[in-house]
PDB file of C-alpha atoms and ligand atoms in Angstrom:
ATOM      1  CA  MET A   1     100.587  21.574  21.281  1.00 94.00           C
ATOM      2  CA  ALA A   2     100.148  18.248  20.585  1.00 97.00           C
ATOM      3  CA  THR A   3     102.739  15.813  18.327  1.00 97.00           C
ATOM      4  CA  TRP A   4     100.754  12.755  16.730  1.00 98.00           C
ATOM      5  CA  SER A   5     102.627  11.132  13.592  1.00 98.00           C
ATOM      6  CA  ALA A   6     101.304   8.470  11.062  1.00 98.00           C
ATOM      7  CA  PRO A   7     102.595   6.178   9.348  1.00 98.00           C
ATOM      8  CA  GLY A   8     102.890   5.707   5.169  1.00 97.00           C
ATOM      9  CA  LYS A   9     100.855   2.319   4.037  1.00 97.00           C
ATOM     10  CA  VAL A  10     102.130   0.330   0.982  1.00 97.00           C
ATOM     11  CA  PHE A  11      98.987  -2.140  -1.086  1.00 97.00           C
ATOM     12  CA  LEU A  12     100.567  -5.268  -1.442  1.00 98.00           C
ATOM     13  CA  PHE A  13      97.590  -7.341  -2.902  1.00 98.00           C
ATOM     14  CA  GLY A  14      94.873  -5.672  -4.962  1.00 97.00           C
ATOM     15  CA  GLU A  15      95.458  -2.583  -6.168  1.00 96.00           C
ATOM     16  CA  HIS A  16      93.529  -1.141  -9.076  1.00 94.00           C
ATOM     17  CA  ALA A  17      90.663  -4.230  -8.540  1.00 96.00           C
ATOM     18  CA  VAL A  18      89.390  -3.257  -5.305  1.00 93.00           C
ATOM     19  CA  VAL A  19      87.613  -0.206  -7.131  1.00 90.00           C
ATOM     20  CA  TYR A  20      85.763  -3.280  -8.735  1.00 93.00           C
ATOM     21  CA  GLY A  21      84.876  -4.316  -5.191  1.00 93.00           C
ATOM     22  CA  LYS A  22      87.259  -7.219  -5.313  1.00 96.00           C
ATOM     23  CA  PRO A  23      89.679  -8.130  -2.465  1.00 96.00           C
ATOM     24  CA  GLY A  24      92.699  -6.365  -1.131  1.00 96.00           C
ATOM     25  CA  VAL A  25      95.584  -6.690   0.599  1.00 97.00           C
ATOM     26  CA  ALA A  26      97.102  -3.314   2.401  1.00 97.00           C
ATOM     27  CA  MET A  27      99.619  -2.205   5.597  1.00 97.00           C
ATOM     28  CA  ALA A  28     100.894   0.558   7.394  1.00 98.00           C
ATOM     29  CA  ILE A  29     104.917   0.798   7.551  1.00 97.00           C
ATOM     30  CA  LYS A  30     106.903   2.579   9.274  1.00 96.00           C
ATOM     31  CA  PRO A  31     107.774   5.927   7.727  1.00 96.00           C
ATOM     32  CA  ARG A  32     105.175   8.841   9.416  1.00 97.00           C
ATOM     33  CA  VAL A  33     104.255  12.053   8.392  1.00 97.00           C
ATOM     34  CA  PHE A  34     104.538  14.352  12.118  1.00 97.00           C
ATOM     35  CA  VAL A  35     102.597  17.293  12.762  1.00 97.00           C
ATOM     36  CA  THR A  36     102.343  19.157  15.442  1.00 96.00           C
ATOM     37  CA  VAL A  37      99.212  21.999  16.428  1.00 96.00           C
ATOM     38  CA  ARG A  38      99.381  24.972  18.777  1.00 95.00           C
ATOM     39  CA  LYS A  39      96.717  27.404  19.948  1.00 92.00           C
ATOM     40  CA  SER A  40      98.171  30.542  18.784  1.00 86.00           C
ATOM     41  CA  LYS A  41      96.118  33.572  18.030  1.00 80.00           C
ATOM     42  CA  ASN A  42      97.556  34.105  15.148  1.00 83.00           C
ATOM     43  CA  PRO A  43      97.027  30.310  13.003  1.00 80.00           C
ATOM     44  CA  THR A  44     100.159  29.870  10.854  1.00 78.00           C
ATOM     45  CA  HIS A  45     101.104  26.857   9.087  1.00 73.00           C
ATOM     46  CA  ALA A  46     102.068  25.348   5.452  1.00 75.00           C
ATOM     47  CA  LYS A  47      99.933  26.086   2.342  1.00 81.00           C
ATOM     48  CA  SER A  48      98.600  22.800   2.040  1.00 89.00           C
ATOM     49  CA  PRO A  49      94.349  22.279   1.935  1.00 92.00           C
ATOM     50  CA  TYR A  50      94.128  19.194   3.204  1.00 94.00           C
ATOM     51  CA  ILE A  51      95.699  21.205   6.330  1.00 94.00           C
ATOM     52  CA  ASP A  52      92.623  24.024   5.735  1.00 94.00           C
ATOM     53  CA  GLU A  53      90.318  21.030   5.987  1.00 95.00           C
ATOM     54  CA  CYS A  54      91.352  19.658   8.733  1.00 97.00           C
ATOM     55  CA  PHE A  55      90.631  22.439  10.475  1.00 95.00           C
ATOM     56  CA  LYS A  56      87.492  23.277   9.025  1.00 95.00           C
ATOM     57  CA  ALA A  57      86.451  20.016   9.522  1.00 97.00           C
ATOM     58  CA  MET A  58      87.485  20.252  13.498  1.00 96.00           C
ATOM     59  CA  GLY A  59      85.431  23.548  13.756  1.00 95.00           C
ATOM     60  CA  VAL A  60      88.964  25.755  15.710  1.00 94.00           C
ATOM     61  CA  ARG A  61      92.480  27.437  13.994  1.00 92.00           C
ATOM     62  CA  GLY A  62      95.834  26.590  15.311  1.00 93.00           C
ATOM     63  CA  SER A  63      99.034  26.246  13.803  1.00 94.00           C
ATOM     64  CA  VAL A  64     100.676  23.715  12.377  1.00 95.00           C
ATOM     65  CA  TYR A  65     104.441  22.702  11.632  1.00 94.00           C
ATOM     66  CA  VAL A  66     104.812  18.737   9.492  1.00 95.00           C
ATOM     67  CA  HIS A  67     107.535  16.415   9.579  1.00 95.00           C
ATOM     68  CA  SER A  68     107.451  14.112   6.693  1.00 95.00           C
ATOM     69  CA  GLN A  69     109.091  11.172   6.335  1.00 95.00           C
ATOM     70  CA  LEU A  70     107.364  10.224   3.423  1.00 93.00           C
ATOM     71  CA  GLN A  71     107.748  12.097  -0.614  1.00 85.00           C
ATOM     72  CA  SER A  72     104.327  13.552  -1.806  1.00 82.00           C
ATOM     73  CA  SER A  73     103.112  11.175  -4.526  1.00 78.00           C
ATOM     74  CA  SER A  74     105.401   8.595  -4.482  1.00 84.00           C
ATOM     75  CA  GLY A  75     102.282   5.823  -3.890  1.00 85.00           C
ATOM     76  CA  LEU A  76     102.345   4.821   0.362  1.00 93.00           C
ATOM     77  CA  GLY A  77      99.806   7.381   1.543  1.00 91.00           C
ATOM     78  CA  SER A  78     102.480  10.272   2.204  1.00 92.00           C
ATOM     79  CA  SER A  79      98.467  12.672   1.868  1.00 91.00           C
ATOM     80  CA  ALA A  80      96.160  11.266   4.618  1.00 94.00           C
ATOM     81  CA  ALA A  81      99.307  10.258   6.885  1.00 96.00           C
ATOM     82  CA  VAL A  82      99.388  13.842   7.473  1.00 96.00           C
ATOM     83  CA  THR A  83      95.502  14.188   7.234  1.00 96.00           C
ATOM     84  CA  VAL A  84      95.329  11.308   9.930  1.00 97.00           C
ATOM     85  CA  ALA A  85      98.365  13.108  11.818  1.00 98.00           C
ATOM     86  CA  THR A  86      96.912  16.677  11.753  1.00 97.00           C
ATOM     87  CA  LEU A  87      93.009  15.618  12.627  1.00 98.00           C
ATOM     88  CA  CYS A  88      94.914  13.150  15.978  1.00 98.00           C
ATOM     89  CA  ALA A  89      96.735  16.305  16.975  1.00 97.00           C
ATOM     90  CA  ILE A  90      93.870  19.220  16.762  1.00 97.00           C
ATOM     91  CA  ASN A  91      91.879  16.058  18.465  1.00 98.00           C
ATOM     92  CA  ASP A  92      93.899  16.270  21.310  1.00 97.00           C
ATOM     93  CA  GLU A  93      95.201  19.327  21.249  1.00 96.00           C
ATOM     94  CA  TYR A  94      91.743  21.127  21.962  1.00 96.00           C
ATOM     95  CA  ASN A  95      90.008  18.000  23.564  1.00 96.00           C
ATOM     96  CA  LEU A  96      87.389  17.047  20.958  1.00 97.00           C
ATOM     97  CA  GLY A  97      87.314  14.095  22.211  1.00 97.00           C
ATOM     98  CA  HIS A  98      86.169  12.185  19.446  1.00 96.00           C
ATOM     99  CA  SER A  99      87.339   7.726  18.230  1.00 95.00           C
ATOM    100  CA  ARG A 100      90.670   6.720  15.717  1.00 91.00           C
ATOM    101  CA  ASP A 101      87.880   5.228  13.695  1.00 90.00           C
ATOM    102  CA  ALA A 102      86.086   9.025  13.786  1.00 94.00           C
ATOM    103  CA  ILE A 103      89.049  10.478  12.904  1.00 96.00           C
ATOM    104  CA  ALA A 104      89.844   7.932  10.533  1.00 93.00           C
ATOM    105  CA  ASP A 105      85.772   8.457   9.026  1.00 93.00           C
ATOM    106  CA  ILE A 106      87.004  12.690   8.456  1.00 96.00           C
ATOM    107  CA  ALA A 107      90.012  12.034   7.213  1.00 96.00           C
ATOM    108  CA  PHE A 108      88.790   9.822   3.766  1.00 93.00           C
ATOM    109  CA  ASN A 109      86.223  12.810   3.435  1.00 94.00           C
ATOM    110  CA  ILE A 110      88.576  14.727   3.513  1.00 95.00           C
ATOM    111  CA  GLU A 111      91.180  13.952   0.992  1.00 90.00           C
ATOM    112  CA  LYS A 112      87.799  12.594  -0.877  1.00 88.00           C
ATOM    113  CA  LYS A 113      86.784  16.425  -0.798  1.00 90.00           C
ATOM    114  CA  VAL A 114      90.575  17.553  -1.176  1.00 89.00           C
ATOM    115  CA  GLN A 115      91.148  14.727  -4.231  1.00 81.00           C
ATOM    116  CA  ARG A 116      87.542  15.719  -6.174  1.00 77.00           C
ATOM    117  CA  GLY A 117      85.806  12.619  -4.819  1.00 68.00           C
ATOM    118  CA  ARG A 118      88.897  10.163  -5.779  1.00 69.00           C
ATOM    119  CA  ALA A 119      90.122   8.658  -2.979  1.00 72.00           C
ATOM    120  CA  SER A 120      89.733   4.773  -1.077  1.00 76.00           C
ATOM    121  CA  PRO A 121      88.896   4.847   1.824  1.00 86.00           C
ATOM    122  CA  THR A 122      92.140   2.650   2.166  1.00 90.00           C
ATOM    123  CA  ASP A 123      94.108   5.206   2.960  1.00 91.00           C
ATOM    124  CA  THR A 124      93.170   6.913   5.919  1.00 93.00           C
ATOM    125  CA  TYR A 125      92.353   3.470   8.004  1.00 94.00           C
ATOM    126  CA  VAL A 126      96.093   1.534   7.550  1.00 96.00           C
ATOM    127  CA  SER A 127      97.560   5.893   8.673  1.00 96.00           C
ATOM    128  CA  ALA A 128      95.220   5.587  11.363  1.00 96.00           C
ATOM    129  CA  THR A 129      95.239   2.415  12.791  1.00 95.00           C
ATOM    130  CA  GLY A 130      98.201   1.052  11.435  1.00 97.00           C
ATOM    131  CA  GLY A 131      98.658  -3.502  10.603  1.00 97.00           C
ATOM    132  CA  LEU A 132      97.859  -5.462   8.057  1.00 97.00           C
ATOM    133  CA  VAL A 133      94.072  -4.430   6.770  1.00 97.00           C
ATOM    134  CA  LEU A 134      91.628  -7.096   4.211  1.00 97.00           C
ATOM    135  CA  ILE A 135      89.407  -4.292   2.350  1.00 94.00           C
ATOM    136  CA  THR A 136      86.787  -6.295   0.526  1.00 93.00           C
ATOM    137  CA  GLY A 137      83.593  -3.733  -0.856  1.00 87.00           C
ATOM    138  CA  SER A 138      83.664  -1.148   2.451  1.00 84.00           C
ATOM    139  CA  SER A 139      84.035  -3.223   4.929  1.00 91.00           C
ATOM    140  CA  LYS A 140      87.948  -2.595   6.944  1.00 91.00           C
ATOM    141  CA  ARG A 141      89.656  -6.509   8.579  1.00 93.00           C
ATOM    142  CA  ARG A 142      92.293  -5.413  10.726  1.00 94.00           C
ATOM    143  CA  LEU A 143      94.831  -9.243   9.992  1.00 96.00           C
ATOM    144  CA  PRO A 144      96.800  -9.996  12.555  1.00 94.00           C
ATOM    145  CA  PRO A 145     100.102  -8.735  12.420  1.00 92.00           C
ATOM    146  CA  GLN A 146     103.163 -10.857   9.696  1.00 91.00           C
ATOM    147  CA  ASN A 147     106.521  -9.897   9.978  1.00 93.00           C
ATOM    148  CA  LEU A 148     107.406  -9.192   6.784  1.00 96.00           C
ATOM    149  CA  GLN A 149     110.708  -7.562   5.462  1.00 96.00           C
ATOM    150  CA  LEU A 150     109.831  -6.093   2.726  1.00 98.00           C
ATOM    151  CA  VAL A 151     112.085  -3.240   0.203  1.00 98.00           C
ATOM    152  CA  VAL A 152     110.078  -0.081  -1.420  1.00 98.00           C
ATOM    153  CA  GLY A 153     111.632   1.466  -4.156  1.00 98.00           C
ATOM    154  CA  ASN A 154     110.330   5.015  -5.074  1.00 96.00           C
ATOM    155  CA  THR A 155     110.894   5.212  -8.854  1.00 96.00           C
ATOM    156  CA  LEU A 156     110.613   8.845  -8.370  1.00 95.00           C
ATOM    157  CA  VAL A 157     108.479   9.579 -11.818  1.00 94.00           C
ATOM    158  CA  SER A 158     105.065  11.258  -9.854  1.00 88.00           C
ATOM    159  CA  HIS A 159     102.052   9.262 -11.033  1.00 86.00           C
ATOM    160  CA  SER A 160      98.398  10.581  -9.819  1.00 85.00           C
ATOM    161  CA  THR A 161      96.248   7.593  -8.794  1.00 85.00           C
ATOM    162  CA  SER A 162      93.234   9.391 -10.351  1.00 84.00           C
ATOM    163  CA  LYS A 163      94.316  10.102 -13.514  1.00 89.00           C
ATOM    164  CA  MET A 164      95.362   5.619 -13.240  1.00 92.00           C
ATOM    165  CA  VAL A 165      91.949   4.134 -11.611  1.00 90.00           C
ATOM    166  CA  GLU A 166      90.183   7.544 -14.963  1.00 91.00           C
ATOM    167  CA  MET A 167      92.417   4.421 -17.397  1.00 95.00           C
ATOM    168  CA  VAL A 168      91.594   2.043 -15.931  1.00 95.00           C
ATOM    169  CA  GLY A 169      87.529   2.525 -15.605  1.00 94.00           C
ATOM    170  CA  ALA A 170      88.816   3.729 -19.634  1.00 96.00           C
ATOM    171  CA  GLN A 171      89.446  -0.347 -20.627  1.00 96.00           C
ATOM    172  CA  ARG A 172      87.539  -1.939 -18.852  1.00 96.00           C
ATOM    173  CA  LYS A 173      84.023   0.012 -20.526  1.00 97.00           C
ATOM    174  CA  ARG A 174      86.315  -0.816 -24.623  1.00 98.00           C
ATOM    175  CA  HIS A 175      87.270  -4.372 -23.315  1.00 98.00           C
ATOM    176  CA  PRO A 176      85.621  -5.840 -20.640  1.00 98.00           C
ATOM    177  CA  ASP A 177      85.490  -9.450 -21.179  1.00 98.00           C
ATOM    178  CA  ILE A 178      89.585  -8.820 -21.284  1.00 98.00           C
ATOM    179  CA  ILE A 179      89.674  -6.300 -18.230  1.00 98.00           C
ATOM    180  CA  ASN A 180      87.293  -8.016 -16.093  1.00 98.00           C
ATOM    181  CA  PRO A 181      88.630 -11.399 -16.238  1.00 98.00           C
ATOM    182  CA  ILE A 182      92.110  -9.629 -14.998  1.00 98.00           C
ATOM    183  CA  LEU A 183      90.306  -7.837 -12.046  1.00 98.00           C
ATOM    184  CA  ASP A 184      89.269 -11.633 -11.013  1.00 98.00           C
ATOM    185  CA  ALA A 185      92.229 -12.892 -10.940  1.00 98.00           C
ATOM    186  CA  ILE A 186      93.720 -10.277  -9.401  1.00 98.00           C
ATOM    187  CA  GLY A 187      91.172 -10.861  -6.733  1.00 98.00           C
ATOM    188  CA  ALA A 188      92.049 -15.016  -6.667  1.00 98.00           C
ATOM    189  CA  VAL A 189      95.952 -14.125  -6.446  1.00 98.00           C
ATOM    190  CA  THR A 190      94.894 -11.895  -3.306  1.00 98.00           C
ATOM    191  CA  MET A 191      93.006 -14.521  -2.125  1.00 98.00           C
ATOM    192  CA  THR A 192      95.489 -17.352  -2.318  1.00 98.00           C
ATOM    193  CA  ALA A 193      98.885 -15.260  -0.930  1.00 98.00           C
ATOM    194  CA  LEU A 194      96.274 -14.372   2.212  1.00 97.00           C
ATOM    195  CA  HIS A 195      96.673 -18.179   2.493  1.00 97.00           C
ATOM    196  CA  ASN A 196      99.879 -17.790   1.912  1.00 96.00           C
ATOM    197  CA  ILE A 197     100.884 -15.417   4.103  1.00 95.00           C
ATOM    198  CA  SER A 198     103.215 -16.911   6.485  1.00 94.00           C
ATOM    199  CA  ASN A 199     104.819 -18.622   4.239  1.00 97.00           C
ATOM    200  CA  PRO A 200     107.483 -15.738   1.531  1.00 97.00           C
ATOM    201  CA  LYS A 201     107.820 -17.678  -1.394  1.00 97.00           C
ATOM    202  CA  GLU A 202     104.597 -18.376  -2.238  1.00 98.00           C
ATOM    203  CA  LEU A 203     104.021 -14.707  -1.153  1.00 98.00           C
ATOM    204  CA  GLY A 204     106.869 -13.545  -4.038  1.00 98.00           C
ATOM    205  CA  ARG A 205     104.894 -15.370  -5.999  1.00 98.00           C
ATOM    206  CA  CYS A 206     102.110 -13.946  -5.210  1.00 98.00           C
ATOM    207  CA  MET A 207     103.334 -10.878  -5.832  1.00 98.00           C
ATOM    208  CA  ASP A 208     105.384 -11.110  -9.779  1.00 98.00           C
ATOM    209  CA  ILE A 209     101.595 -12.921 -10.459  1.00 98.00           C
ATOM    210  CA  ASN A 210      99.456  -9.639  -9.443  1.00 98.00           C
ATOM    211  CA  HIS A 211     102.466  -7.459 -11.357  1.00 98.00           C
ATOM    212  CA  ALA A 212     101.737  -9.477 -13.965  1.00 98.00           C
ATOM    213  CA  LEU A 213      98.512  -8.649 -14.007  1.00 98.00           C
ATOM    214  CA  LEU A 214      98.708  -4.776 -13.322  1.00 98.00           C
ATOM    215  CA  GLU A 215     100.796  -5.055 -16.314  1.00 98.00           C
ATOM    216  CA  ALA A 216      98.283  -6.279 -18.181  1.00 98.00           C
ATOM    217  CA  LEU A 217      95.966  -3.569 -16.864  1.00 98.00           C
ATOM    218  CA  GLY A 218      98.313  -1.177 -18.337  1.00 97.00           C
ATOM    219  CA  VAL A 219      99.457   0.653 -15.231  1.00 97.00           C
ATOM    220  CA  GLY A 220     103.185  -0.549 -15.722  1.00 97.00           C
ATOM    221  CA  HIS A 221     106.300   2.096 -16.597  1.00 97.00           C
ATOM    222  CA  PRO A 222     109.609   1.512 -17.431  1.00 98.00           C
ATOM    223  CA  ALA A 223     110.836   3.323 -14.217  1.00 98.00           C
ATOM    224  CA  SER A 224     108.935   0.228 -11.941  1.00 98.00           C
ATOM    225  CA  SER A 225     109.487  -2.527 -14.357  1.00 98.00           C
ATOM    226  CA  ARG A 226     113.585  -1.798 -14.048  1.00 98.00           C
ATOM    227  CA  LEU A 227     113.621  -1.795 -10.825  1.00 98.00           C
ATOM    228  CA  ILE A 228     111.514  -4.720 -10.283  1.00 98.00           C
ATOM    229  CA  LEU A 229     113.487  -6.325 -12.212  1.00 98.00           C
ATOM    230  CA  ALA A 230     116.380  -4.956  -9.894  1.00 98.00           C
ATOM    231  CA  ALA A 231     114.679  -6.393  -6.663  1.00 98.00           C
ATOM    232  CA  ARG A 232     114.518  -9.879  -8.544  1.00 98.00           C
ATOM    233  CA  THR A 233     117.437 -10.966 -10.033  1.00 98.00           C
ATOM    234  CA  THR A 234     119.369  -9.799  -6.569  1.00 98.00           C
ATOM    235  CA  GLY A 235     117.593 -12.345  -4.609  1.00 98.00           C
ATOM    236  CA  ALA A 236     113.591 -11.142  -3.341  1.00 98.00           C
ATOM    237  CA  TYR A 237     111.047 -13.381  -2.719  1.00 98.00           C
ATOM    238  CA  GLY A 238     108.929 -11.385  -5.529  1.00 98.00           C
ATOM    239  CA  ALA A 239     108.287  -7.771  -6.153  1.00 98.00           C
ATOM    240  CA  LYS A 240     105.323  -4.926  -7.607  1.00 98.00           C
ATOM    241  CA  ILE A 241     104.165  -2.016  -8.424  1.00 97.00           C
ATOM    242  CA  THR A 242     101.808  -1.004  -5.069  1.00 97.00           C
ATOM    243  CA  GLY A 243      98.587   1.814  -5.556  1.00 94.00           C
ATOM    244  CA  ALA A 244      98.056   3.264  -8.589  1.00 92.00           C
ATOM    245  CA  GLY A 245     101.092   2.822 -11.113  1.00 95.00           C
ATOM    246  CA  GLY A 246     102.763   5.198 -13.883  1.00 95.00           C
ATOM    247  CA  GLY A 247     105.399   5.799 -12.546  1.00 95.00           C
ATOM    248  CA  GLY A 248     104.978   5.787  -7.462  1.00 94.00           C
ATOM    249  CA  SER A 249     106.205   3.180  -5.741  1.00 97.00           C
ATOM    250  CA  ILE A 250     107.366  -0.488  -5.525  1.00 98.00           C
ATOM    251  CA  ILE A 251     108.206  -2.668  -3.226  1.00 98.00           C
ATOM    252  CA  ALA A 252     110.195  -6.161  -3.145  1.00 98.00           C
ATOM    253  CA  LEU A 253     109.805  -9.444  -0.831  1.00 98.00           C
ATOM    254  CA  CYS A 254     112.425  -9.616   0.708  1.00 98.00           C
ATOM    255  CA  PRO A 255     114.864 -12.678   2.977  1.00 97.00           C
ATOM    256  CA  ARG A 256     116.307 -10.529   5.788  1.00 95.00           C
ATOM    257  CA  ARG A 257     119.515 -10.933   4.530  1.00 96.00           C
ATOM    258  CA  ALA A 258     119.213  -9.753   0.817  1.00 97.00           C
ATOM    259  CA  LYS A 259     116.854  -6.233   2.483  1.00 97.00           C
ATOM    260  CA  SER A 260     120.355  -4.857   1.682  1.00 98.00           C
ATOM    261  CA  ARG A 261     121.399  -5.790  -0.859  1.00 98.00           C
ATOM    262  CA  VAL A 262     118.039  -5.445  -3.037  1.00 98.00           C
ATOM    263  CA  ALA A 263     118.194  -1.638  -1.156  1.00 98.00           C
ATOM    264  CA  GLY A 264     120.803  -1.101  -2.862  1.00 98.00           C
ATOM    265  CA  ALA A 265     120.373  -2.627  -6.808  1.00 98.00           C
ATOM    266  CA  ILE A 266     117.209  -0.787  -6.847  1.00 98.00           C
ATOM    267  CA  GLU A 267     119.697   2.193  -6.266  1.00 98.00           C
ATOM    268  CA  SER A 268     122.198   1.949  -8.375  1.00 98.00           C
ATOM    269  CA  CYS A 269     119.115   2.710 -11.436  1.00 97.00           C
ATOM    270  CA  GLU A 270     117.795   5.848  -9.530  1.00 95.00           C
ATOM    271  CA  GLY A 271     115.554   4.725  -7.606  1.00 97.00           C
ATOM    272  CA  ARG A 272     115.273   5.976  -3.565  1.00 96.00           C
ATOM    273  CA  ALA A 273     114.526   2.653  -1.601  1.00 97.00           C
ATOM    274  CA  ILE A 274     112.937   2.386   1.672  1.00 96.00           C
ATOM    275  CA  ILE A 275     114.075  -0.783   4.074  1.00 97.00           C
ATOM    276  CA  THR A 276     110.843  -1.344   6.400  1.00 96.00           C
ATOM    277  CA  SER A 277     108.247  -4.079   7.903  1.00 95.00           C
ATOM    278  CA  ILE A 278     105.097  -3.454   9.217  1.00 97.00           C
ATOM    279  CA  ASP A 279     104.243  -0.316  12.009  1.00 97.00           C
ATOM    280  CA  THR A 280     101.254  -1.754  13.670  1.00 97.00           C
ATOM    281  CA  GLU A 281     101.019   1.092  15.908  1.00 96.00           C
ATOM    282  CA  GLY A 282      99.603   3.730  13.829  1.00 97.00           C
ATOM    283  CA  ALA A 283      98.563   7.100  14.316  1.00 97.00           C
ATOM    284  CA  ARG A 284      99.979   8.121  17.587  1.00 97.00           C
ATOM    285  CA  ARG A 285     100.629  10.584  20.069  1.00 97.00           C
ATOM    286  CA  GLU A 286     104.494  12.355  20.474  1.00 97.00           C
ATOM    287  CA  LYS A 287     106.605  13.226  23.374  1.00 85.00           C
ATOM    288  CA  ASN A 288     107.452  17.216  22.729  1.00 73.00           C
ATOM    289  CA  ASP A 289     110.549  18.114  24.698  1.00 64.00           C
TER     290      ASP A 289
HETATM  291  O1  PMV B   1      98.433   5.194  -4.849  1.00 86.50           O
HETATM  292  P1  PMV B   1      98.254   4.780  -4.126  1.00 86.50           P
HETATM  293  O2  PMV B   1      98.607   4.305  -2.869  1.00 86.50           O
HETATM  294  O3  PMV B   1      96.977   6.179  -3.269  1.00 86.50           O
HETATM  295  O4  PMV B   1      96.524   3.811  -4.791  1.00 86.50           O
HETATM  296  C1  PMV B   1      95.913   3.485  -5.161  1.00 86.50           C
HETATM  297  C2  PMV B   1      95.315   2.168  -5.234  1.00 86.50           C
HETATM  298  C3  PMV B   1      93.762   1.847  -6.321  1.00 86.50           C
HETATM  299  O5  PMV B   1      93.183   0.515  -5.788  1.00 86.50           O
HETATM  300  C4  PMV B   1      94.036   2.719  -7.435  1.00 86.50           C
HETATM  301  C5  PMV B   1      93.073   3.305  -6.371  1.00 86.50           C
HETATM  302  C6  PMV B   1      92.466   2.747  -4.875  1.00 86.50           C
HETATM  303  O6  PMV B   1      91.214   3.941  -4.468  1.00 86.50           O
HETATM  304  O7  PMV B   1      92.039   2.044  -4.055  1.00 86.50           O
END
């Protein structure tokens, strides 16, 4: 029996613009998905196309138990974390010898297949390696970890990443002269944020600007706006949508002392709050006891 876990992720900056080759920054966060895999003659597991594809890709069969601290369809990378942790546990249980990078690649291909071509390598890479990651086109670079204090607010409005990506694509086709400069500006905000990564006030300001640009792209939602306003008025340095938008989750960068106040404000606006910070480990083996 082998148990592995893998973290969720948030986009700190640059979602949607990364689809068009602009830079984006994502970070692994503490909540995780735990997966136990056991060799068995009569394999059983919860119905999940991701888990089915993991066994197919690794060429074995077995039983699986999943325990998740991440809500699915909330924009926190739960499907990538399930896929990465399942592949790592299979790799371990059957001694297959795949490297972490190879597992991140296999996981990306599985996400792409299950999501019919619409997946970015960001979620699976960040979940496998942990930490802070700069994404530019197909390149991914781990950045030095930062002690960013975040509150994640889940709107509980489930969203579809592929629909939001499609919608932005359609807007861009219809109004290239408007949408392209917005995508360029998001790229510029990401670069400015990277230069100010250890200055939380500036970083918060960058988040606010990034959020306004995402609203301009049309991926806002009244529920995210409510949570963002609640976070800003209770002391966050800045707040924005994280991920595809149209519901899903928001993030607020907070002074340490304001975190629980911000979380309370999010909860009182009918959001689900998670107080969190960076996860630097990525996928890891858990003890079986
Ligand atoms: O909703 P999420 O967390 O899967 O993030 C999607 C991010 C996008 O930039 C909108 C799409 C992508 O593939 O990068």
